[in-house]
XYZ file of C-alpha atoms in Angstrom:
340
model
C -5.284 20.107 10.229
C -4.957 16.593 8.770
C -8.530 15.833 9.846
C -9.732 18.989 8.038
C -7.884 17.954 4.876
C -9.527 14.530 5.057
C -12.966 16.069 5.533
C -12.435 18.467 2.608
C -11.366 15.510 0.443
C -14.568 13.638 1.340
C -16.679 16.710 0.551
C -14.947 17.092 -2.814
C -15.549 13.421 -3.642
C -19.231 13.861 -2.775
C -19.393 16.857 -5.150
C -17.815 14.770 -7.928
C -20.437 12.077 -7.358
C -23.325 14.541 -7.796
C -25.537 14.028 -10.858
C -24.395 17.309 -12.427
C -20.692 16.511 -12.090
C -21.185 12.898 -13.185
C -22.791 14.042 -16.436
C -20.151 16.707 -17.014
C -17.233 14.333 -16.408
C -18.841 11.597 -18.515
C -19.289 13.984 -21.450
C -15.681 15.183 -21.298
C -14.365 11.613 -20.980
C -16.425 10.461 -23.978
C -15.090 13.302 -26.126
C -11.498 12.798 -25.038
C -11.339 9.024 -25.270
C -12.727 8.769 -28.803
C -9.115 9.380 -29.812
C -6.828 6.567 -28.562
C -3.753 8.817 -28.388
C -5.617 11.321 -26.222
C -6.891 8.462 -24.081
C -3.377 7.095 -23.443
C -1.913 10.504 -22.699
C -4.747 11.486 -20.350
C -4.650 8.193 -18.444
C -0.869 8.442 -18.056
C -1.313 11.940 -16.622
C -3.986 10.620 -14.249
C -1.705 7.768 -13.115
C 1.189 10.109 -12.380
C -1.052 12.601 -10.605
C -2.490 9.902 -8.315
C 0.992 8.766 -7.193
C 2.388 12.326 -7.044
C 4.827 12.129 -9.949
C 5.679 15.315 -11.820
C 5.199 14.868 -15.550
C 6.308 17.076 -18.428
C 5.197 17.054 -22.046
C 8.673 15.737 -22.905
C 8.217 12.856 -20.457
C 4.927 11.919 -22.113
C 6.485 11.742 -25.579
C 9.285 9.533 -24.227
C 7.161 7.214 -22.084
C 4.413 6.624 -24.647
C 6.677 6.663 -27.703
C 4.894 9.599 -29.309
C 6.681 11.753 -31.862
C 5.460 14.911 -30.202
C 2.584 16.440 -28.283
C 0.901 18.809 -30.694
C -0.518 22.213 -29.805
C -3.947 20.802 -30.689
C -3.639 18.628 -27.553
C -2.701 21.442 -25.181
C -5.384 23.711 -26.661
C -8.128 21.077 -26.668
C -11.055 22.467 -24.654
C -11.909 19.089 -23.113
C -8.270 18.591 -22.074
C -8.165 22.049 -20.552
C -11.197 21.143 -18.409
C -8.788 18.942 -16.424
C -5.237 20.046 -17.115
C -2.871 22.980 -16.787
C 0.273 23.370 -18.892
C 2.831 25.634 -17.282
C 6.528 25.672 -18.202
C 6.168 22.305 -19.963
C 4.851 20.706 -16.713
C 1.472 18.977 -16.881
C -0.741 19.161 -13.799
C -4.360 18.466 -12.965
C -6.532 21.342 -11.847
C -8.065 18.961 -9.306
C -6.018 15.831 -8.446
C -9.124 14.254 -6.895
C -10.712 14.164 -10.347
C -8.073 11.679 -11.532
C -8.682 9.328 -8.597
C -12.462 9.640 -8.985
C -12.381 8.826 -12.710
C -9.963 5.911 -12.312
C -12.082 4.365 -9.562
C -15.456 5.076 -11.184
C -14.763 3.875 -14.733
C -13.336 0.597 -15.998
C -10.001 1.587 -17.531
C -7.967 -1.213 -15.939
C -7.064 -2.878 -19.255
C -5.888 0.453 -20.671
C -3.943 1.232 -17.488
C -2.262 -2.171 -17.569
C -1.168 -1.640 -21.187
C 0.164 1.838 -20.382
C 2.086 0.627 -17.326
C 3.647 -2.236 -19.288
C 4.843 0.183 -21.951
C 6.027 2.806 -19.465
C 7.930 0.364 -17.220
C 9.960 -0.903 -20.171
C 10.938 2.661 -21.108
C 11.751 3.615 -17.519
C 13.936 0.532 -17.138
C 15.982 1.668 -20.150
C 16.396 5.123 -18.602
C 16.810 4.149 -14.941
C 20.234 5.838 -14.772
C 18.328 9.151 -14.708
C 17.192 9.924 -11.144
C 13.738 11.137 -12.131
C 12.953 7.969 -14.073
C 14.452 5.740 -11.395
C 12.066 7.348 -8.893
C 9.160 6.817 -11.275
C 10.053 3.121 -11.504
C 9.958 2.869 -7.729
C 6.662 4.732 -7.356
C 4.879 2.800 -10.103
C 5.902 -0.585 -8.661
C 4.776 0.248 -5.115
C 1.905 -2.082 -4.193
C -0.051 0.623 -2.349
C 0.248 2.878 -5.416
C -0.891 0.137 -7.778
C -3.974 -0.315 -5.595
C -4.761 3.366 -6.174
C -4.032 3.272 -9.907
C -6.278 0.300 -10.702
C -10.030 0.450 -10.110
C -10.920 -1.899 -7.252
C -14.350 -2.553 -8.788
C -12.799 -4.973 -11.294
C -12.691 -8.570 -9.995
C -9.581 -9.206 -12.121
C -7.573 -6.400 -10.515
C -5.326 -8.727 -8.493
C -4.426 -10.709 -11.621
C -3.555 -7.477 -13.421
C -1.365 -6.261 -10.556
C 0.424 -9.632 -10.436
C 0.900 -9.331 -14.202
C 2.668 -5.989 -13.708
C 5.018 -7.571 -11.161
C 5.700 -10.523 -13.480
C 6.806 -8.025 -16.122
C 8.823 -6.112 -13.525
C 10.587 -9.323 -12.520
C 12.158 -9.466 -15.976
C 13.526 -5.913 -15.914
C 17.222 -5.492 -15.197
C 16.643 -2.656 -12.705
C 14.489 -4.888 -10.509
C 16.605 -8.042 -10.670
C 18.469 -7.337 -7.413
C 16.301 -4.518 -6.099
C 15.052 -5.225 -2.532
C 12.212 -2.710 -2.817
C 10.780 -4.495 -5.859
C 10.906 -7.938 -4.214
C 9.339 -6.555 -1.040
C 6.451 -5.035 -3.019
C 5.922 -8.246 -4.986
C 5.907 -10.231 -1.725
C 3.183 -7.916 -0.381
C 1.148 -8.434 -3.568
C 1.452 -12.211 -3.175
C 0.399 -12.047 0.475
C -2.690 -10.083 -0.532
C -3.866 -13.072 -2.602
C -2.760 -15.503 0.151
C 0.035 -17.017 -1.949
C 2.281 -17.276 1.089
C 4.793 -19.759 -0.293
C 5.723 -17.452 -3.177
C 5.645 -14.437 -0.852
C 8.160 -16.197 1.412
C 10.576 -16.659 -1.515
C 10.278 -12.986 -2.467
C 10.761 -11.839 1.153
C 13.951 -13.918 1.178
C 15.044 -12.238 -2.074
C 14.395 -8.794 -0.591
C 16.347 -9.688 2.554
C 19.303 -11.120 0.634
C 19.642 -8.134 -1.703
C 19.119 -5.683 1.154
C 21.866 -7.246 3.276
C 24.435 -6.803 0.496
C 24.325 -3.058 1.026
C 22.901 -0.612 3.527
C 19.258 -0.374 2.659
C 16.544 1.787 4.163
C 13.906 -0.841 3.320
C 15.313 -3.407 5.788
C 12.901 -2.454 8.602
C 9.957 -2.741 6.196
C 11.149 -6.155 5.050
C 11.323 -7.363 8.655
C 7.782 -6.165 9.362
C 6.418 -7.957 6.299
C 8.311 -11.055 7.399
C 6.419 -10.894 10.715
C 3.136 -10.399 8.866
C 3.907 -13.430 6.696
C 4.627 -15.604 9.747
C 1.336 -14.673 11.397
C -0.926 -14.773 8.331
C 0.502 -17.988 6.893
C 0.256 -19.793 10.225
C -3.386 -18.716 10.585
C -4.252 -19.580 6.982
C -2.640 -23.042 7.165
C -3.925 -23.690 10.707
C -0.380 -24.692 11.641
C -0.909 -25.434 15.328
C 2.422 -27.280 15.623
C 4.486 -24.178 14.738
C 1.931 -21.651 16.021
C 3.668 -20.602 19.228
C 7.173 -20.575 17.719
C 6.004 -18.466 14.769
C 4.126 -16.061 17.030
C 7.149 -15.559 19.263
C 9.373 -14.844 16.268
C 6.875 -12.426 14.716
C 6.299 -10.623 18.018
C 10.024 -10.106 18.615
C 10.390 -8.643 15.119
C 7.498 -6.218 15.633
C 8.381 -5.250 19.196
C 12.073 -4.643 18.494
C 11.656 -3.053 15.069
C 13.523 0.238 14.836
C 11.190 2.034 12.493
C 10.745 5.804 12.213
C 6.980 5.175 11.955
C 5.564 3.043 14.779
C 2.201 2.763 13.005
C 3.713 0.498 10.356
C 4.649 -2.459 12.618
C 1.609 -1.953 14.851
C -0.750 -2.559 11.922
C 0.408 -6.189 12.029
C -0.413 -6.435 15.749
C -4.094 -6.487 14.744
C -3.435 -10.139 13.798
C -2.822 -11.034 17.464
C -6.548 -11.387 18.127
C -7.075 -13.876 15.275
C -4.032 -15.752 16.496
C -5.357 -15.779 20.051
C -8.775 -17.112 19.021
C -7.312 -19.795 16.774
C -4.331 -21.109 18.741
C -4.277 -20.008 22.393
C -6.277 -22.937 23.825
C -3.829 -25.376 22.242
C -0.719 -23.764 23.791
C 1.085 -25.372 26.716
C 0.909 -23.687 30.144
C 4.311 -22.036 29.606
C 3.340 -20.907 26.114
C 0.078 -19.414 27.405
C 1.968 -17.503 30.074
C 4.459 -16.153 27.530
C 1.707 -15.273 25.042
C 0.042 -13.162 27.746
C 3.379 -11.547 28.613
C 4.038 -10.637 24.959
C 0.593 -9.018 24.693
C 1.237 -7.008 27.871
C 4.717 -6.070 26.620
C 3.293 -4.776 23.332
C 0.513 -2.946 25.163
C 3.064 -1.143 27.359
C 4.962 -0.039 24.252
C 1.754 1.325 22.737
C 0.750 3.115 25.929
C 4.192 4.698 26.212
C 3.822 6.001 22.672
C 0.299 7.305 23.247
C 1.199 9.140 26.444
C 3.906 11.031 24.577
C 1.143 13.038 22.902
C -1.368 15.421 24.421
C -4.935 14.130 24.509
C -6.062 16.724 21.966
C -3.364 15.597 19.530
C -4.287 11.946 19.968
C -7.934 12.576 19.212
C -7.175 14.605 16.101
C -4.918 12.033 14.481
C -6.511 9.124 12.638
C -3.428 6.929 12.913
C -3.350 7.289 16.662
C -7.019 6.365 16.862
C -6.088 3.117 15.133
C -3.323 2.536 17.675
C -5.751 3.199 20.518
C -7.997 0.535 18.980
C -5.099 -1.939 18.969
C -4.369 -1.084 22.594
C -8.006 -1.845 23.452
C -7.827 -5.136 21.529
C -4.762 -6.229 23.542
C -6.521 -5.231 26.767
C -9.519 -7.384 25.803
C -7.217 -10.339 25.107
C -5.609 -9.873 28.517
C -8.982 -9.723 30.294
C -10.229 -12.788 28.439
C -7.134 -14.782 29.410
C -7.604 -13.792 33.079
C -11.237 -15.001 32.923
C -10.158 -18.316 31.415
C -7.561 -18.769 34.147
C -10.145 -18.054 36.855
C -12.639 -20.454 35.299
C -10.068 -23.262 35.059
C -9.158 -23.048 38.763
């Protein structure tokens, strides 16, 4: 079923990219965005639709500081090409349209301005559950990657700018989720020293109370250890850092095994870069850790029927990681045989 949904999504995106639909969308966008108010409102609706946030007309007036949304907006023919208005709730007729437009056009500067305005308002209203959830969703790194067009070379700077604003908001000051997301953003631009500070912030604030993000923080800590060691070519700490990262990933008690296993893909880079410089004991333990992780993966995979494994994209990724670990193991055996 999930595979079918993915295939339908790809078909729909292909339809949107057709010459006919391109011209139609471009015409509607041109008409709508001549008016700056309409542009802001429409882009805010697109943003919320992409990250699955329910938005009402009342929310729009609050978040954008508008006096009111006039009937001329809800009755605008171009607007109604995209939007439905039922019981004060605004929804897109086709959510894929929002993603397609955001990724196909260069609205990043407008989106950044809207997010800056909206985050300030949400911070002032964070005692309301709905707006607290919006704050969380709009500061999620994976969501920001969807909201901003990836065609713009400045996109990373704009995302960092959003986090710099977020850092000053009272709601985020001691919020472990915020610091975790900002650490991820810093790792994406290979600013590992700053990412380390923010991971420490997330850990410290998470430990002060029970927090469901703790397992995610630990996984990102392991990712940081592996990536930073590779990036800095830190052969002196390479084995120690690998051992620490492996133990975090192997022992992580996450409800979603795919999340820690994504970081295991770094084992191959680590192997290529550092293995030959390990001591005999370190080489033996490195091999053992790879086998240990492979056994965990195989145990997970055998818990599903073959048909289920083949139909699930995530499990295909895990099977690829299992194969990668097997190749590392075989390569180490060959090296051992050659050295005898």
